[in-house]
Coordinates of C-alpha atoms in Angstrom, one line a residue:
M872 CA -54.9 -72.4 -23.8
I873 CA -51.7 -70.5 -24.6
T874 CA -50.9 -70.6 -28.3
R875 CA -47.7 -69.3 -29.9
R876 CA -49.7 -66.4 -31.3
R877 CA -51.1 -65.4 -27.9
L878 CA -47.7 -65.7 -26.3
I879 CA -46.1 -63.5 -29.0
A880 CA -49.0 -60.9 -28.8
G881 CA -48.8 -60.9 -25.0
G882 CA -45.0 -60.5 -25.0
S883 CA -45.2 -57.7 -27.6
A884 CA -47.8 -55.9 -25.5
G885 CA -45.7 -56.3 -22.4
L886 CA -42.6 -55.0 -24.2
A887 CA -44.5 -52.0 -25.5
A888 CA -45.9 -51.2 -22.0
A889 CA -42.4 -51.6 -20.4
L890 CA -40.9 -49.3 -23.1
A891 CA -43.6 -46.7 -22.6
A892 CA -43.1 -46.8 -18.8
W893 CA -39.4 -46.4 -19.2
R894 CA -39.8 -43.5 -21.6
W895 CA -42.2 -41.7 -19.3
S896 CA -40.4 -42.6 -16.1
T897 CA -38.0 -39.7 -16.4
P898 CA -39.7 -36.8 -14.7
A899 CA -40.7 -34.0 -17.0
P900 CA -38.6 -30.9 -16.5
A901 CA -40.2 -28.3 -14.2
A902 CA -42.1 -25.7 -16.1
Q903 CA -39.8 -22.7 -16.6
T904 CA -40.5 -19.2 -17.3
F905 CA -38.2 -17.7 -19.9
E906 CA -37.3 -14.1 -20.6
V907 CA -38.7 -14.5 -24.1
H908 CA -42.0 -16.3 -24.3
H909 CA -44.8 -16.5 -26.8
T910 CA -47.9 -18.6 -27.4
E911 CA -47.7 -21.5 -29.8
A912 CA -49.6 -19.4 -32.4
E913 CA -47.1 -16.5 -32.0
W914 CA -44.1 -18.8 -32.3
R915 CA -45.6 -20.2 -35.5
K916 CA -45.9 -16.7 -37.0
L917 CA -42.4 -15.7 -35.9
L918 CA -40.6 -18.9 -37.1
T919 CA -40.4 -20.8 -40.3
P920 CA -42.0 -24.3 -40.2
A921 CA -38.5 -25.9 -40.0
Q922 CA -37.5 -23.5 -37.2
F923 CA -40.7 -24.2 -35.3
S924 CA -40.2 -27.9 -35.6
V925 CA -36.7 -27.8 -34.1
L926 CA -37.0 -24.9 -31.6
R927 CA -40.4 -25.5 -30.2
Q928 CA -41.0 -29.3 -30.9
A929 CA -37.4 -30.6 -30.4
G930 CA -37.2 -31.8 -34.0
T931 CA -34.0 -32.4 -35.9
E932 CA -33.0 -31.1 -39.3
R933 CA -31.6 -33.4 -41.9
P934 CA -27.8 -33.7 -41.7
F935 CA -25.7 -31.7 -44.3
T936 CA -28.6 -29.4 -45.1
S937 CA -27.8 -26.3 -43.1
P938 CA -25.9 -23.4 -44.7
L939 CA -24.4 -22.8 -41.3
L940 CA -22.5 -26.1 -41.5
H941 CA -20.1 -24.4 -43.9
E942 CA -20.1 -21.0 -42.3
E943 CA -16.4 -20.2 -41.7
R944 CA -16.4 -16.4 -41.1
R945 CA -15.6 -14.8 -37.8
G946 CA -18.7 -14.0 -35.9
T947 CA -21.4 -15.2 -33.5
F948 CA -24.1 -17.9 -33.9
T949 CA -27.3 -16.7 -32.3
C950 CA -30.7 -18.3 -31.4
A951 CA -33.1 -18.1 -34.4
G952 CA -36.0 -17.7 -31.8
C953 CA -34.7 -14.8 -29.7
E954 CA -31.4 -13.7 -31.1
L955 CA -29.4 -14.6 -28.0
D956 CA -25.7 -15.0 -28.7
L957 CA -25.0 -18.7 -28.3
F958 CA -21.6 -19.7 -29.8
S959 CA -18.5 -17.9 -31.0
S960 CA -17.1 -19.0 -34.4
T961 CA -13.8 -19.6 -32.7
T962 CA -15.3 -22.7 -31.1
K963 CA -16.8 -24.2 -34.3
F964 CA -15.2 -27.3 -35.8
D965 CA -16.0 -29.8 -38.5
S966 CA -17.3 -32.9 -36.6
G967 CA -18.2 -34.8 -39.9
T968 CA -21.7 -35.4 -38.5
G969 CA -23.5 -33.0 -40.9
W970 CA -24.6 -30.5 -38.2
P971 CA -22.8 -27.3 -37.1
S972 CA -20.6 -28.4 -34.1
F973 CA -18.9 -26.4 -31.4
Y974 CA -16.7 -27.3 -28.4
A975 CA -18.2 -24.7 -26.0
P976 CA -21.1 -22.3 -25.8
L977 CA -20.8 -18.7 -24.7
D978 CA -21.2 -18.1 -21.0
N979 CA -24.8 -18.1 -19.8
A980 CA -26.2 -19.0 -23.2
V981 CA -27.6 -22.5 -23.0
L982 CA -29.4 -24.8 -20.6
Q983 CA -29.0 -28.6 -20.6
E984 CA -31.5 -31.3 -19.7
R985 CA -31.7 -35.0 -19.9
D986 CA -33.4 -36.3 -23.0
T987 CA -34.6 -39.9 -23.1
S988 CA -36.4 -39.8 -26.4
F989 CA -35.9 -42.5 -29.1
F990 CA -34.8 -45.1 -26.5
M991 CA -31.5 -43.2 -25.8
V992 CA -30.2 -41.1 -23.0
R993 CA -28.7 -37.9 -24.2
T994 CA -28.2 -34.3 -23.1
A995 CA -30.4 -31.8 -24.9
V996 CA -29.2 -28.2 -25.3
N997 CA -31.7 -25.4 -25.2
C998 CA -31.5 -21.6 -25.5
R999 CA -31.3 -20.0 -22.0
R1000 CA -33.5 -17.1 -23.0
C1001 CA -36.4 -18.6 -24.9
G1002 CA -36.1 -22.3 -24.1
G1003 CA -35.8 -23.3 -27.8
H1004 CA -34.3 -26.7 -28.6
L1005 CA -30.9 -26.3 -30.3
G1006 CA -29.5 -29.8 -30.4
H1007 CA -27.5 -32.1 -28.1
V1008 CA -24.1 -32.2 -26.5
F1009 CA -21.8 -35.3 -26.6
D1010 CA -18.5 -36.1 -24.9
D1011 CA -16.6 -36.9 -28.1
G1012 CA -15.4 -33.4 -29.1
P1013 CA -12.0 -31.8 -29.4
Q1014 CA -9.9 -30.2 -26.6
P1015 CA -10.0 -28.0 -24.7
T1016 CA -13.4 -29.2 -23.5
G1017 CA -13.8 -32.7 -25.1
L1018 CA -17.4 -31.8 -25.8
R1019 CA -19.3 -31.6 -29.1
Y1020 CA -22.3 -29.3 -29.1
C1021 CA -24.1 -30.8 -32.2
M1022 CA -26.6 -28.0 -33.1
N1023 CA -29.4 -27.8 -35.6
G1024 CA -28.4 -25.0 -38.0
V1025 CA -32.0 -24.0 -38.6
A1026 CA -32.2 -23.2 -34.9
M1027 CA -29.5 -20.6 -35.3
A1028 CA -28.6 -17.5 -37.3
F1029 CA -25.2 -16.1 -37.9
R1030 CA -24.0 -12.6 -37.3
P1031 CA -20.6 -11.8 -38.9
A1032 CA -18.0 -9.9 -36.8
T1033 CA -17.5 -6.3 -37.7
A1034 CA -14.1 -5.3 -38.8

């Protein structure tokens, strides 16, 4: 006999199964070999816990917490994992989102991949040299590109320009 409780429980289980299938239906990216690579234990020694969470586990820092959000000097934003130059300060802008934002990366600095986590479809941005997760790119940025590279400040370091 079908009761309301069994119908709801069955529907909930079916919905959970469908969502899990959708989440995992996107093929995992092919294993890549990066110029800079370390074991998980080595990354944990090299990075702070917050950096490890973002760069190696695709975490996200809390908005408005990064000192790099308010960095306005001329210079270059680099990967906190491998020191690759990622963004010029000339492309940084205040997006109002709480994360450092840029309208373009430096040439050959980042890789992009489809991210279907949290029931959304987004484009993740990773460091080209070590594969570290940096943030996401959206199509609501300023000209000339119309893009907003919304980066986790903890995933980057800043190197001021020399005179």
